[in-house]
């Protein structure tokens, strides 16, 4: 099952909570590299204006989806808004 994770930072809350977002992003990138090596990462990218980032994962079940999201160093609900949605690629749709 594929899903997207769209993360949107809240700059005001990041500053209020004194979070070193650059360090968190480094840890997040290392985490994505690990998920890629495990074959779970389909796509990842960030907006060039700092508005957020999009990740597409392919996992076996909902429990794995929840674990993958919650173990990500970027999973900081107090400062990062994260939306998760089921997802199909164009290839998924046209290969039915």
PDB file of N, CA and C in Angstrom:
ATOM      1  N   UNK A   1       0.845  -1.179   0.000  1.00  0.00           N
ATOM      2  CA  UNK A   1       0.000   0.000   0.000  1.00  0.00           C
ATOM      3  C   UNK A   1       0.884   1.235   0.000  1.00  0.00           C
ATOM      4  N   UNK A   2       0.580   2.127  -0.916  1.00  0.00           N
ATOM      5  CA  UNK A   2       1.345   3.364  -0.994  1.00  0.00           C
ATOM      6  C   UNK A   2       0.610   4.458  -0.225  1.00  0.00           C
ATOM      7  N   UNK A   3       1.385   5.364   0.333  1.00  0.00           N
ATOM      8  CA  UNK A   3       0.803   6.532   0.974  1.00  0.00           C
ATOM      9  C   UNK A   3       1.748   7.707   0.821  1.00  0.00           C
ATOM     10  N   UNK A   4       1.150   8.899   0.863  1.00  0.00           N
ATOM     11  CA  UNK A   4       1.968  10.104   0.852  1.00  0.00           C
ATOM     12  C   UNK A   4       1.980  10.700   2.251  1.00  0.00           C
ATOM     13  N   UNK A   5       3.096  11.307   2.552  1.00  0.00           N
ATOM     14  CA  UNK A   5       3.254  12.081   3.776  1.00  0.00           C
ATOM     15  C   UNK A   5       3.652  13.478   3.328  1.00  0.00           C
ATOM     16  N   UNK A   6       2.826  14.461   3.656  1.00  0.00           N
ATOM     17  CA  UNK A   6       3.143  15.838   3.317  1.00  0.00           C
ATOM     18  C   UNK A   6       3.407  16.579   4.612  1.00  0.00           C
ATOM     19  N   UNK A   7       4.611  17.094   4.747  1.00  0.00           N
ATOM     20  CA  UNK A   7       5.024  17.776   5.978  1.00  0.00           C
ATOM     21  C   UNK A   7       5.157  19.270   5.712  1.00  0.00           C
ATOM     22  N   UNK A   8       4.538  20.054   6.577  1.00  0.00           N
ATOM     23  CA  UNK A   8       4.581  21.506   6.475  1.00  0.00           C
ATOM     24  C   UNK A   8       5.118  22.076   7.784  1.00  0.00           C
ATOM     25  N   UNK A   9       6.262  22.760   7.735  1.00  0.00           N
ATOM     26  CA  UNK A   9       6.811  23.326   8.966  1.00  0.00           C
ATOM     27  C   UNK A   9       6.050  24.574   9.398  1.00  0.00           C
ATOM     28  N   UNK A  10       5.969  24.764  10.703  1.00  0.00           N
ATOM     29  CA  UNK A  10       5.399  25.975  11.263  1.00  0.00           C
ATOM     30  C   UNK A  10       6.557  26.771  11.862  1.00  0.00           C
ATOM     31  N   UNK A  11       7.059  27.750  11.104  1.00  0.00           N
ATOM     32  CA  UNK A  11       8.266  28.484  11.495  1.00  0.00           C
ATOM     33  C   UNK A  11       8.144  29.124  12.874  1.00  0.00           C
ATOM     34  N   UNK A  12       6.980  29.670  13.185  1.00  0.00           N
ATOM     35  CA  UNK A  12       6.792  30.295  14.494  1.00  0.00           C
ATOM     36  C   UNK A  12       6.940  29.302  15.628  1.00  0.00           C
ATOM     37  N   UNK A  13       6.345  28.129  15.476  1.00  0.00           N
ATOM     38  CA  UNK A  13       6.439  27.107  16.515  1.00  0.00           C
ATOM     39  C   UNK A  13       7.845  26.528  16.615  1.00  0.00           C
ATOM     40  N   UNK A  14       8.540  26.410  15.477  1.00  0.00           N
ATOM     41  CA  UNK A  14       9.920  25.917  15.501  1.00  0.00           C
ATOM     42  C   UNK A  14      10.777  26.862  16.328  1.00  0.00           C
ATOM     43  N   UNK A  15      10.613  28.156  16.113  1.00  0.00           N
ATOM     44  CA  UNK A  15      11.387  29.155  16.863  1.00  0.00           C
ATOM     45  C   UNK A  15      11.009  29.131  18.349  1.00  0.00           C
ATOM     46  N   UNK A  16       9.719  29.048  18.640  1.00  0.00           N
ATOM     47  CA  UNK A  16       9.244  29.011  20.023  1.00  0.00           C
ATOM     48  C   UNK A  16       9.809  27.825  20.783  1.00  0.00           C
ATOM     49  N   UNK A  17       9.926  26.689  20.102  1.00  0.00           N
ATOM     50  CA  UNK A  17      10.396  25.467  20.753  1.00  0.00           C
ATOM     51  C   UNK A  17      11.905  25.299  20.676  1.00  0.00           C
ATOM     52  N   UNK A  18      12.596  26.304  20.147  1.00  0.00           N
ATOM     53  CA  UNK A  18      14.058  26.310  20.063  1.00  0.00           C
ATOM     54  C   UNK A  18      14.595  25.022  19.437  1.00  0.00           C
ATOM     55  N   UNK A  19      14.043  24.675  18.285  1.00  0.00           N
ATOM     56  CA  UNK A  19      14.447  23.456  17.578  1.00  0.00           C
ATOM     57  C   UNK A  19      15.441  23.816  16.486  1.00  0.00           C
ATOM     58  N   UNK A  20      16.543  23.092  16.429  1.00  0.00           N
ATOM     59  CA  UNK A  20      17.533  23.275  15.363  1.00  0.00           C
ATOM     60  C   UNK A  20      17.045  22.477  14.153  1.00  0.00           C
ATOM     61  N   UNK A  21      16.261  23.143  13.318  1.00  0.00           N
ATOM     62  CA  UNK A  21      15.619  22.440  12.207  1.00  0.00           C
ATOM     63  C   UNK A  21      16.636  21.903  11.209  1.00  0.00           C
ATOM     64  N   UNK A  22      17.769  22.573  11.059  1.00  0.00           N
ATOM     65  CA  UNK A  22      18.794  22.075  10.137  1.00  0.00           C
ATOM     66  C   UNK A  22      19.319  20.713  10.581  1.00  0.00           C
ATOM     67  N   UNK A  23      19.504  20.533  11.876  1.00  0.00           N
ATOM     68  CA  UNK A  23      19.963  19.245  12.406  1.00  0.00           C
ATOM     69  C   UNK A  23      18.876  18.182  12.229  1.00  0.00           C
ATOM     70  N   UNK A  24      17.642  18.563  12.474  1.00  0.00           N
ATOM     71  CA  UNK A  24      16.526  17.624  12.300  1.00  0.00           C
ATOM     72  C   UNK A  24      16.439  17.181  10.836  1.00  0.00           C
ATOM     73  N   UNK A  25      16.619  18.117   9.910  1.00  0.00           N
ATOM     74  CA  UNK A  25      16.548  17.782   8.486  1.00  0.00           C
ATOM     75  C   UNK A  25      17.677  16.825   8.108  1.00  0.00           C
ATOM     76  N   UNK A  26      18.879  17.016   8.642  1.00  0.00           N
ATOM     77  CA  UNK A  26      19.985  16.083   8.376  1.00  0.00           C
ATOM     78  C   UNK A  26      19.626  14.676   8.834  1.00  0.00           C
ATOM     79  N   UNK A  27      19.055  14.569  10.017  1.00  0.00           N
ATOM     80  CA  UNK A  27      18.641  13.265  10.543  1.00  0.00           C
ATOM     81  C   UNK A  27      17.517  12.674   9.694  1.00  0.00           C
ATOM     82  N   UNK A  28      16.615  13.525   9.235  1.00  0.00           N
ATOM     83  CA  UNK A  28      15.507  13.109   8.384  1.00  0.00           C
ATOM     84  C   UNK A  28      16.026  12.544   7.061  1.00  0.00           C
ATOM     85  N   UNK A  29      16.997  13.209   6.453  1.00  0.00           N
ATOM     86  CA  UNK A  29      17.572  12.736   5.189  1.00  0.00           C
ATOM     87  C   UNK A  29      18.239  11.371   5.390  1.00  0.00           C
ATOM     88  N   UNK A  30      18.971  11.207   6.485  1.00  0.00           N
ATOM     89  CA  UNK A  30      19.591   9.909   6.781  1.00  0.00           C
ATOM     90  C   UNK A  30      18.519   8.835   6.953  1.00  0.00           C
ATOM     91  N   UNK A  31      17.410   9.195   7.584  1.00  0.00           N
ATOM     92  CA  UNK A  31      16.307   8.261   7.760  1.00  0.00           C
ATOM     93  C   UNK A  31      15.719   7.854   6.407  1.00  0.00           C
ATOM     94  N   UNK A  32      15.539   8.835   5.511  1.00  0.00           N
ATOM     95  CA  UNK A  32      15.017   8.537   4.184  1.00  0.00           C
ATOM     96  C   UNK A  32      15.971   7.633   3.406  1.00  0.00           C
ATOM     97  N   UNK A  33      17.263   7.848   3.563  1.00  0.00           N
ATOM     98  CA  UNK A  33      18.244   6.971   2.910  1.00  0.00           C
ATOM     99  C   UNK A  33      18.091   5.538   3.402  1.00  0.00           C
ATOM    100  N   UNK A  34      17.857   5.388   4.700  1.00  0.00           N
ATOM    101  CA  UNK A  34      17.650   4.055   5.282  1.00  0.00           C
ATOM    102  C   UNK A  34      16.381   3.411   4.717  1.00  0.00           C
ATOM    103  N   UNK A  35      15.284   4.174   4.652  1.00  0.00           N
ATOM    104  CA  UNK A  35      14.027   3.633   4.124  1.00  0.00           C
ATOM    105  C   UNK A  35      14.175   3.291   2.641  1.00  0.00           C
ATOM    106  N   UNK A  36      14.959   4.075   1.921  1.00  0.00           N
ATOM    107  CA  UNK A  36      15.218   3.778   0.513  1.00  0.00           C
ATOM    108  C   UNK A  36      15.964   2.448   0.382  1.00  0.00           C
ATOM    109  N   UNK A  37      16.970   2.236   1.214  1.00  0.00           N
ATOM    110  CA  UNK A  37      17.739   0.990   1.198  1.00  0.00           C
ATOM    111  C   UNK A  37      16.852  -0.210   1.551  1.00  0.00           C
ATOM    112  N   UNK A  38      15.840   0.020   2.376  1.00  0.00           N
ATOM    113  CA  UNK A  38      14.904  -1.037   2.761  1.00  0.00           C
ATOM    114  C   UNK A  38      13.836  -1.278   1.692  1.00  0.00           C
ATOM    115  N   UNK A  39      13.822  -0.449   0.653  1.00  0.00           N
ATOM    116  CA  UNK A  39      12.846  -0.604  -0.423  1.00  0.00           C
ATOM    117  C   UNK A  39      11.482  -0.022  -0.123  1.00  0.00           C
ATOM    118  N   UNK A  40      11.375   0.818   0.892  1.00  0.00           N
ATOM    119  CA  UNK A  40      10.084   1.388   1.268  1.00  0.00           C
ATOM    120  C   UNK A  40       9.826   2.760   0.651  1.00  0.00           C
ATOM    121  N   UNK A  41      10.871   3.453   0.244  1.00  0.00           N
ATOM    122  CA  UNK A  41      10.750   4.813  -0.278  1.00  0.00           C
ATOM    123  C   UNK A  41      10.533   4.774  -1.788  1.00  0.00           C
ATOM    124  N   UNK A  42       9.456   5.389  -2.249  1.00  0.00           N
ATOM    125  CA  UNK A  42       9.160   5.474  -3.672  1.00  0.00           C
ATOM    126  C   UNK A  42       9.665   6.799  -4.230  1.00  0.00           C
ATOM    127  N   UNK A  43       9.426   7.880  -3.496  1.00  0.00           N
ATOM    128  CA  UNK A  43       9.773   9.220  -3.948  1.00  0.00           C
ATOM    129  C   UNK A  43       9.846  10.139  -2.745  1.00  0.00           C
ATOM    130  N   UNK A  44      10.724  11.119  -2.810  1.00  0.00           N
ATOM    131  CA  UNK A  44      10.770  12.154  -1.781  1.00  0.00           C
ATOM    132  C   UNK A  44      11.300  13.431  -2.408  1.00  0.00           C
ATOM    133  N   UNK A  45      10.788  14.540  -1.922  1.00  0.00           N
ATOM    134  CA  UNK A  45      11.257  15.826  -2.412  1.00  0.00           C
ATOM    135  C   UNK A  45      10.733  16.944  -1.528  1.00  0.00           C
ATOM    136  N   UNK A  46      11.272  18.119  -1.759  1.00  0.00           N
ATOM    137  CA  UNK A  46      10.878  19.276  -0.977  1.00  0.00           C
ATOM    138  C   UNK A  46      10.532  20.429  -1.900  1.00  0.00           C
ATOM    139  N   UNK A  47       9.697  21.307  -1.423  1.00  0.00           N
ATOM    140  CA  UNK A  47       9.406  22.503  -2.208  1.00  0.00           C
ATOM    141  C   UNK A  47      10.622  23.423  -2.147  1.00  0.00           C
ATOM    142  N   UNK A  48      10.827  24.191  -3.172  1.00  0.00           N
ATOM    143  CA  UNK A  48      11.988  25.087  -3.190  1.00  0.00           C
ATOM    144  C   UNK A  48      11.720  26.393  -2.452  1.00  0.00           C
ATOM    145  N   UNK A  49      10.478  26.603  -2.031  1.00  0.00           N
ATOM    146  CA  UNK A  49      10.162  27.822  -1.286  1.00  0.00           C
ATOM    147  C   UNK A  49      10.032  27.584   0.220  1.00  0.00           C
ATOM    148  N   UNK A  50      10.374  26.372   0.674  1.00  0.00           N
ATOM    149  CA  UNK A  50      10.332  26.073   2.106  1.00  0.00           C
ATOM    150  C   UNK A  50       8.953  25.757   2.649  1.00  0.00           C
ATOM    151  N   UNK A  51       7.969  25.587   1.766  1.00  0.00           N
ATOM    152  CA  UNK A  51       6.597  25.342   2.217  1.00  0.00           C
ATOM    153  C   UNK A  51       6.389  23.942   2.776  1.00  0.00           C
ATOM    154  N   UNK A  52       7.251  22.991   2.391  1.00  0.00           N
ATOM    155  CA  UNK A  52       7.085  21.642   2.913  1.00  0.00           C
ATOM    156  C   UNK A  52       7.739  20.603   2.031  1.00  0.00           C
ATOM    157  N   UNK A  53       7.456  19.351   2.339  1.00  0.00           N
ATOM    158  CA  UNK A  53       8.027  18.250   1.590  1.00  0.00           C
ATOM    159  C   UNK A  53       7.022  17.129   1.421  1.00  0.00           C
ATOM    160  N   UNK A  54       7.262  16.312   0.399  1.00  0.00           N
ATOM    161  CA  UNK A  54       6.372  15.213   0.067  1.00  0.00           C
ATOM    162  C   UNK A  54       7.178  13.925  -0.002  1.00  0.00           C
ATOM    163  N   UNK A  55       6.641  12.879   0.621  1.00  0.00           N
ATOM    164  CA  UNK A  55       7.273  11.568   0.596  1.00  0.00           C
ATOM    165  C   UNK A  55       6.215  10.559   0.168  1.00  0.00           C
ATOM    166  N   UNK A  56       6.602   9.634  -0.685  1.00  0.00           N
ATOM    167  CA  UNK A  56       5.726   8.522  -1.053  1.00  0.00           C
ATOM    168  C   UNK A  56       6.416   7.243  -0.580  1.00  0.00           C
ATOM    169  N   UNK A  57       5.723   6.496   0.254  1.00  0.00           N
ATOM    170  CA  UNK A  57       6.213   5.214   0.743  1.00  0.00           C
ATOM    171  C   UNK A  57       5.355   4.091   0.181  1.00  0.00           C
ATOM    172  N   UNK A  58       5.939   2.897   0.113  1.00  0.00           N
ATOM    173  CA  UNK A  58       5.192   1.692  -0.245  1.00  0.00           C
ATOM    174  C   UNK A  58       5.451   0.681   0.863  1.00  0.00           C
ATOM    175  N   UNK A  59       4.425   0.417   1.663  1.00  0.00           N
ATOM    176  CA  UNK A  59       4.565  -0.456   2.835  1.00  0.00           C
ATOM    177  C   UNK A  59       3.531  -1.573   2.774  1.00  0.00           C
ATOM    178  N   UNK A  60       3.704  -2.558   3.630  1.00  0.00           N
ATOM    179  CA  UNK A  60       2.836  -3.740   3.592  1.00  0.00           C
ATOM    180  C   UNK A  60       1.495  -3.537   4.285  1.00  0.00           C
ATOM    181  N   UNK A  61       1.448  -2.670   5.297  1.00  0.00           N
ATOM    182  CA  UNK A  61       0.203  -2.536   6.052  1.00  0.00           C
ATOM    183  C   UNK A  61       0.189  -1.215   6.828  1.00  0.00           C
ATOM    184  N   UNK A  62      -0.945  -0.952   7.456  1.00  0.00           N
ATOM    185  CA  UNK A  62      -1.143   0.292   8.185  1.00  0.00           C
ATOM    186  C   UNK A  62      -0.222   0.415   9.391  1.00  0.00           C
ATOM    187  N   UNK A  63       0.037  -0.675  10.073  1.00  0.00           N
ATOM    188  CA  UNK A  63       0.935  -0.636  11.236  1.00  0.00           C
ATOM    189  C   UNK A  63       2.340  -0.218  10.817  1.00  0.00           C
ATOM    190  N   UNK A  64       2.806  -0.750   9.693  1.00  0.00           N
ATOM    191  CA  UNK A  64       4.129  -0.362   9.178  1.00  0.00           C
ATOM    192  C   UNK A  64       4.113   1.104   8.775  1.00  0.00           C
ATOM    193  N   UNK A  65       3.038   1.540   8.137  1.00  0.00           N
ATOM    194  CA  UNK A  65       2.912   2.956   7.769  1.00  0.00           C
ATOM    195  C   UNK A  65       3.057   3.843   8.999  1.00  0.00           C
ATOM    196  N   UNK A  66       2.342   3.528  10.054  1.00  0.00           N
ATOM    197  CA  UNK A  66       2.399   4.332  11.277  1.00  0.00           C
ATOM    198  C   UNK A  66       3.798   4.331  11.874  1.00  0.00           C
ATOM    199  N   UNK A  67       4.449   3.174  11.877  1.00  0.00           N
ATOM    200  CA  UNK A  67       5.809   3.083  12.427  1.00  0.00           C
ATOM    201  C   UNK A  67       6.775   3.924  11.614  1.00  0.00           C
ATOM    202  N   UNK A  68       6.691   3.817  10.284  1.00  0.00           N
ATOM    203  CA  UNK A  68       7.606   4.558   9.404  1.00  0.00           C
ATOM    204  C   UNK A  68       7.458   6.064   9.632  1.00  0.00           C
ATOM    205  N   UNK A  69       6.237   6.534   9.749  1.00  0.00           N
ATOM    206  CA  UNK A  69       6.002   7.965   9.965  1.00  0.00           C
ATOM    207  C   UNK A  69       6.512   8.398  11.338  1.00  0.00           C
ATOM    208  N   UNK A  70       6.180   7.655  12.353  1.00  0.00           N
ATOM    209  CA  UNK A  70       6.492   8.070  13.716  1.00  0.00           C
ATOM    210  C   UNK A  70       7.970   7.926  14.084  1.00  0.00           C
ATOM    211  N   UNK A  71       8.708   7.073  13.382  1.00  0.00           N
ATOM    212  CA  UNK A  71      10.141   6.920  13.660  1.00  0.00           C
ATOM    213  C   UNK A  71      10.990   7.954  12.934  1.00  0.00           C
ATOM    214  N   UNK A  72      10.398   8.669  11.998  1.00  0.00           N
ATOM    215  CA  UNK A  72      11.115   9.695  11.245  1.00  0.00           C
ATOM    216  C   UNK A  72      11.476  10.844  12.191  1.00  0.00           C
ATOM    217  N   UNK A  73      12.754  11.267  12.222  1.00  0.00           N
ATOM    218  CA  UNK A  73      13.144  12.392  13.078  1.00  0.00           C
ATOM    219  C   UNK A  73      12.346  13.671  12.799  1.00  0.00           C
ATOM    220  N   UNK A  74      11.783  13.781  11.608  1.00  0.00           N
ATOM    221  CA  UNK A  74      10.987  14.961  11.265  1.00  0.00           C
ATOM    222  C   UNK A  74       9.587  14.906  11.879  1.00  0.00           C
ATOM    223  N   UNK A  75       9.232  13.765  12.451  1.00  0.00           N
ATOM    224  CA  UNK A  75       7.918  13.635  13.084  1.00  0.00           C
ATOM    225  C   UNK A  75       7.940  14.408  14.406  1.00  0.00           C
ATOM    226  N   UNK A  76       7.600  15.679  14.291  1.00  0.00           N
ATOM    227  CA  UNK A  76       7.554  16.583  15.434  1.00  0.00           C
ATOM    228  C   UNK A  76       6.193  17.283  15.413  1.00  0.00           C
ATOM    229  N   UNK A  77       5.143  16.599  15.869  1.00  0.00           N
ATOM    230  CA  UNK A  77       3.793  17.151  15.740  1.00  0.00           C
ATOM    231  C   UNK A  77       3.624  18.547  16.350  1.00  0.00           C
ATOM    232  N   UNK A  78       4.462  18.892  17.303  1.00  0.00           N
ATOM    233  CA  UNK A  78       4.330  20.203  17.935  1.00  0.00           C
ATOM    234  C   UNK A  78       4.784  21.347  17.030  1.00  0.00           C
ATOM    235  N   UNK A  79       5.551  21.026  15.981  1.00  0.00           N
ATOM    236  CA  UNK A  79       6.052  22.096  15.102  1.00  0.00           C
ATOM    237  C   UNK A  79       5.912  21.805  13.610  1.00  0.00           C
ATOM    238  N   UNK A  80       5.644  20.561  13.256  1.00  0.00           N
ATOM    239  CA  UNK A  80       5.508  20.168  11.855  1.00  0.00           C
ATOM    240  C   UNK A  80       4.111  19.572  11.658  1.00  0.00           C
ATOM    241  N   UNK A  81       3.363  20.140  10.726  1.00  0.00           N
ATOM    242  CA  UNK A  81       2.056  19.578  10.395  1.00  0.00           C
ATOM    243  C   UNK A  81       2.270  18.469   9.365  1.00  0.00           C
ATOM    244  N   UNK A  82       1.751  17.284   9.655  1.00  0.00           N
ATOM    245  CA  UNK A  82       1.932  16.145   8.759  1.00  0.00           C
ATOM    246  C   UNK A  82       0.569  15.604   8.346  1.00  0.00           C
ATOM    247  N   UNK A  83       0.374  15.526   7.042  1.00  0.00           N
ATOM    248  CA  UNK A  83      -0.845  14.932   6.490  1.00  0.00           C
ATOM    249  C   UNK A  83      -0.461  13.622   5.817  1.00  0.00           C
ATOM    250  N   UNK A  84      -1.267  12.594   6.055  1.00  0.00           N
ATOM    251  CA  UNK A  84      -1.008  11.268   5.484  1.00  0.00           C
ATOM    252  C   UNK A  84      -2.243  10.837   4.702  1.00  0.00           C
ATOM    253  N   UNK A  85      -2.003  10.389   3.469  1.00  0.00           N
ATOM    254  CA  UNK A  85      -3.113   9.978   2.611  1.00  0.00           C
ATOM    255  C   UNK A  85      -2.729   8.739   1.806  1.00  0.00           C
ATOM    256  N   UNK A  86      -3.699   7.826   1.546  1.00  0.00           N
ATOM    257  CA  UNK A  86      -3.447   6.720   0.621  1.00  0.00           C
ATOM    258  C   UNK A  86      -3.108   7.310  -0.744  1.00  0.00           C
ATOM    259  N   UNK A  87      -2.332   6.575  -1.535  1.00  0.00           N
ATOM    260  CA  UNK A  87      -1.828   7.143  -2.784  1.00  0.00           C
ATOM    261  C   UNK A  87      -1.675   6.073  -3.847  1.00  0.00           C
ATOM    262  N   UNK A  88      -1.990   6.431  -5.081  1.00  0.00           N
ATOM    263  CA  UNK A  88      -1.733   5.583  -6.240  1.00  0.00           C
ATOM    264  C   UNK A  88      -0.955   6.392  -7.262  1.00  0.00           C
ATOM    265  N   UNK A  89       0.059   5.783  -7.832  1.00  0.00           N
ATOM    266  CA  UNK A  89       0.800   6.434  -8.904  1.00  0.00           C
ATOM    267  C   UNK A  89       0.009   6.307 -10.205  1.00  0.00           C
ATOM    268  N   UNK A  90       0.405   7.066 -11.187  1.00  0.00           N
ATOM    269  CA  UNK A  90      -0.202   6.954 -12.515  1.00  0.00           C
ATOM    270  C   UNK A  90      -0.048   5.530 -13.030  1.00  0.00           C
ATOM    271  N   UNK A  91       1.130   4.950 -12.795  1.00  0.00           N
ATOM    272  CA  UNK A  91       1.377   3.563 -13.222  1.00  0.00           C
ATOM    273  C   UNK A  91       0.417   2.594 -12.530  1.00  0.00           C
ATOM    274  N   UNK A  92       0.175   2.806 -11.240  1.00  0.00           N
ATOM    275  CA  UNK A  92      -0.775   1.951 -10.521  1.00  0.00           C
ATOM    276  C   UNK A  92      -2.156   2.005 -11.176  1.00  0.00           C
ATOM    277  N   UNK A  93      -2.597   3.205 -11.492  1.00  0.00           N
ATOM    278  CA  UNK A  93      -3.934   3.402 -12.033  1.00  0.00           C
ATOM    279  C   UNK A  93      -4.065   2.799 -13.428  1.00  0.00           C
ATOM    280  N   UNK A  94      -3.071   3.005 -14.275  1.00  0.00           N
ATOM    281  CA  UNK A  94      -3.175   2.558 -15.660  1.00  0.00           C
ATOM    282  C   UNK A  94      -2.860   1.088 -15.854  1.00  0.00           C
ATOM    283  N   UNK A  95      -2.312   0.434 -14.832  1.00  0.00           N
ATOM    284  CA  UNK A  95      -1.952  -0.982 -14.999  1.00  0.00           C
ATOM    285  C   UNK A  95      -3.066  -1.926 -14.504  1.00  0.00           C
ATOM    286  N   UNK A  96      -4.169  -1.392 -14.116  1.00  0.00           N
ATOM    287  CA  UNK A  96      -5.299  -2.218 -13.641  1.00  0.00           C
ATOM    288  C   UNK A  96      -5.955  -2.955 -14.764  1.00  0.00           C
TER     289      UNK A  96
END
